[in-house]
Coordinates of N, CA and C in Angstrom, one line a residue:
A25 N 12.3 134.4 -63.9 CA 13.4 134.8 -64.7 C 13.0 135.8 -65.8
L26 N 11.8 135.6 -66.3 CA 11.2 136.5 -67.3 C 11.0 137.9 -66.7
R27 N 10.4 137.9 -65.5 CA 10.1 139.2 -64.8 C 11.4 140.0 -64.6
S28 N 12.5 139.3 -64.1 CA 13.7 140.0 -63.8 C 14.4 140.5 -65.1
G29 N 14.2 139.7 -66.2 CA 14.8 140.1 -67.5 C 14.1 141.3 -68.0
L30 N 12.8 141.4 -67.9 CA 12.0 142.6 -68.3 C 12.4 143.8 -67.4
G31 N 12.6 143.6 -66.1 CA 13.1 144.6 -65.3 C 14.4 145.2 -65.7
R32 N 15.3 144.3 -66.1 CA 16.6 144.8 -66.6 C 16.5 145.6 -67.9
L33 N 15.6 145.0 -68.8 CA 15.4 145.7 -70.0 C 14.8 147.1 -69.8
R34 N 13.8 147.2 -68.9 CA 13.2 148.5 -68.6 C 14.2 149.5 -68.1
A35 N 15.1 149.0 -67.3 CA 16.1 149.9 -66.7 C 17.1 150.5 -67.7
T36 N 17.3 149.8 -68.8 CA 18.3 150.2 -69.8 C 17.7 150.8 -71.1
L37 N 16.4 150.9 -71.2 CA 15.8 151.4 -72.5 C 16.4 152.7 -72.9
E38 N 16.4 153.7 -72.0 CA 16.8 155.0 -72.4 C 18.2 155.1 -73.0
A39 N 19.0 154.2 -72.5 CA 20.4 154.2 -72.9 C 20.6 153.4 -74.2
R40 N 19.6 152.7 -74.6 CA 19.7 151.8 -75.8 C 18.9 152.3 -77.0
T41 N 18.1 153.3 -76.9 CA 17.3 153.8 -78.0 C 16.9 155.2 -77.8
T42 N 16.1 155.8 -78.7 CA 15.7 157.2 -78.5 C 14.7 157.3 -77.4
T43 N 14.5 158.6 -77.0 CA 13.5 158.9 -75.9 C 12.1 158.4 -76.3
V44 N 11.7 158.7 -77.5 CA 10.4 158.3 -78.0 C 10.3 156.8 -78.0
S45 N 11.2 156.1 -78.6 CA 11.2 154.7 -78.6 C 11.2 154.1 -77.3
A46 N 11.9 154.6 -76.4 CA 12.0 154.1 -75.0 C 10.6 154.3 -74.3
A47 N 9.9 155.4 -74.6 CA 8.6 155.6 -74.0 C 7.6 154.6 -74.6
V48 N 7.7 154.3 -75.9 CA 6.8 153.4 -76.5 C 7.0 152.0 -76.0
L49 N 8.3 151.6 -75.8 CA 8.6 150.3 -75.2 C 8.2 150.2 -73.8
Q50 N 8.4 151.3 -73.0 CA 7.9 151.3 -71.6 C 6.4 151.0 -71.6
S51 N 5.7 151.7 -72.4 CA 4.2 151.5 -72.5 C 3.9 150.1 -72.8
A52 N 4.6 149.5 -73.8 CA 4.3 148.1 -74.2 C 4.6 147.2 -73.0
L53 N 5.7 147.4 -72.3 CA 6.0 146.6 -71.1 C 4.9 146.7 -70.0
D54 N 4.2 147.8 -70.0 CA 3.0 148.0 -69.1 C 1.7 147.5 -69.7
G55 N 1.8 147.0 -70.9 CA 0.6 146.4 -71.6 C -0.2 147.4 -72.4
A56 N 0.4 148.5 -72.7 CA -0.3 149.5 -73.5 C 0.4 149.7 -74.8
F57 N -0.2 149.6 -75.9 CA 0.4 149.7 -77.2 C -0.6 150.1 -78.3
A58 N -0.1 150.4 -79.5 CA -1.0 150.9 -80.5 C -2.1 149.9 -80.8
P59 N -3.3 150.3 -80.8 CA -4.4 149.3 -81.1 C -4.2 148.6 -82.4
V60 N -3.6 149.2 -83.4 CA -3.4 148.5 -84.7 C -2.5 147.3 -84.5
L61 N -1.6 147.3 -83.5 CA -0.8 146.1 -83.3 C -1.7 145.0 -82.7
A62 N -2.6 145.3 -81.9 CA -3.6 144.3 -81.4 C -4.4 143.7 -82.5
D63 N -4.8 144.6 -83.5 CA -5.6 144.1 -84.6 C -4.8 143.1 -85.4
I64 N -3.5 143.3 -85.6 CA -2.6 142.4 -86.4 C -2.5 141.1 -85.6
A65 N -2.2 141.2 -84.3 CA -2.0 140.0 -83.5 C -3.3 139.2 -83.4
T66 N -4.4 139.9 -83.3 CA -5.7 139.2 -83.1 C -6.1 138.4 -84.3
H67 N -5.8 139.0 -85.5 CA -6.3 138.4 -86.8 C -5.3 137.7 -87.5
A68 N -4.1 137.5 -87.0 CA -3.0 136.9 -87.7 C -3.3 135.4 -88.1
D69 N -4.2 134.8 -87.4 CA -4.4 133.3 -87.7 C -5.6 133.1 -88.7
G70 N -5.8 133.9 -89.6 CA -6.8 133.5 -90.6 C -7.7 134.6 -91.2
E71 N -7.4 135.9 -90.9 CA -8.2 136.9 -91.5 C -7.3 137.8 -92.3
P72 N -6.8 137.4 -93.4 CA -5.8 138.1 -94.2 C -6.2 139.5 -94.5
R73 N -7.5 139.8 -94.9 CA -7.9 141.1 -95.2 C -7.7 142.1 -94.1
Q74 N -8.1 141.7 -92.9 CA -8.0 142.5 -91.7 C -6.6 142.8 -91.4
V75 N -5.7 141.7 -91.5 CA -4.3 141.9 -91.2 C -3.7 142.8 -92.2
S76 N -4.0 142.7 -93.5 CA -3.5 143.5 -94.5 C -3.9 145.0 -94.3
G77 N -5.1 145.2 -93.9 CA -5.6 146.6 -93.6 C -4.8 147.2 -92.5
A78 N -4.6 146.4 -91.4 CA -3.9 146.8 -90.2 C -2.5 147.1 -90.6
I79 N -1.9 146.3 -91.4 CA -0.5 146.6 -91.8 C -0.4 147.9 -92.6
E80 N -1.4 148.1 -93.5 CA -1.4 149.4 -94.2 C -1.5 150.6 -93.3
R81 N -2.4 150.5 -92.2 CA -2.5 151.6 -91.3 C -1.2 151.7 -90.5
L82 N -0.6 150.7 -90.2 CA 0.7 150.7 -89.4 C 1.8 151.3 -90.2
S83 N 1.8 151.1 -91.5 CA 2.9 151.5 -92.4 C 3.0 153.0 -92.6
V84 N 1.9 153.7 -92.2 CA 2.0 155.2 -92.4 C 2.3 155.9 -91.1
I85 N 2.7 155.2 -90.1 CA 3.1 155.8 -88.8 C 4.6 156.1 -88.9
G86 N 4.9 157.4 -88.9 CA 6.3 157.8 -89.1 C 6.9 157.4 -90.4
A87 N 8.2 157.7 -90.5 CA 8.9 157.3 -91.8 C 9.1 155.8 -91.8
T88 N 9.5 155.2 -90.7 CA 9.7 153.7 -90.6 C 9.2 153.2 -89.3
S89 N 8.7 154.0 -88.4 CA 8.3 153.5 -87.1 C 7.2 152.5 -87.1
G90 N 6.2 152.6 -87.9 CA 5.1 151.6 -88.0 C 5.6 150.3 -88.4
L91 N 6.4 150.2 -89.5 CA 7.0 149.0 -89.9 C 8.0 148.4 -88.9
D92 N 8.7 149.3 -88.2 CA 9.6 148.9 -87.2 C 8.8 148.2 -86.1
M93 N 7.7 148.7 -85.7 CA 6.8 148.1 -84.7 C 6.3 146.7 -85.2
L94 N 6.0 146.6 -86.5 CA 5.6 145.4 -87.0 C 6.7 144.3 -87.0
A95 N 7.9 144.7 -87.3 CA 9.0 143.8 -87.2 C 9.2 143.4 -85.7
G96 N 9.1 144.3 -84.8 CA 9.2 144.0 -83.4 C 8.1 143.0 -82.9
L97 N 6.9 143.2 -83.4 CA 5.8 142.3 -83.0 C 6.1 140.9 -83.6
G98 N 6.6 140.9 -84.8 CA 6.9 139.6 -85.4 C 8.0 138.8 -84.6
L99 N 9.0 139.6 -84.2 CA 10.1 139.0 -83.4 C 9.6 138.5 -82.1
A100 N 8.7 139.3 -81.4 CA 8.2 139.0 -80.1 C 7.3 137.7 -80.2
I101 N 6.6 137.6 -81.3 CA 5.7 136.4 -81.5 C 6.6 135.2 -81.7
R102 N 7.7 135.4 -82.5 CA 8.6 134.2 -82.7 C 9.3 133.8 -81.5
I103 N 9.8 134.7 -80.7 CA 10.5 134.4 -79.5 C 9.5 133.8 -78.5
G104 N 8.3 134.4 -78.3 CA 7.3 133.8 -77.4 C 7.0 132.4 -77.8
G105 N 6.8 132.2 -79.1 CA 6.5 130.8 -79.6 C 7.6 129.8 -79.2
A106 N 8.8 130.2 -79.4 CA 9.9 129.4 -79.0 C 10.0 129.1 -77.6
L107 N 9.7 130.1 -76.7 CA 9.7 129.9 -75.3 C 8.7 129.0 -74.8
Y108 N 7.5 128.9 -75.5 CA 6.4 128.1 -74.9 C 6.1 126.9 -75.7
Q109 N 7.1 126.4 -76.5 CA 6.9 125.1 -77.2 C 7.2 123.9 -76.3

C-alpha cells in the first residue's frame, strides 16, 4: 500500500508544486536529499547543538525553502511515527 501510494504521489508531483520542488521531492523519494536534513534526523534524539547548527544551515537555503524542508521533515517523522506505533 505504501509503495503504491508513493507511486501515485510521484506521478502527480509536477501538477501539485513547482518544477524545482517536484525535482527535490522526486530525489527524496529516490533516497537522495540535502545532507543537512540527514544531520537533523540523525541528531534529533539528543544532540541539540548539532541539530541547532543544522537548522541554522538549513534556514539560509532560499527565502523559505530550507525551513519548508524542515517542516516537511517534521511532518514525515510525525506521520512515520504514527504509522509504526
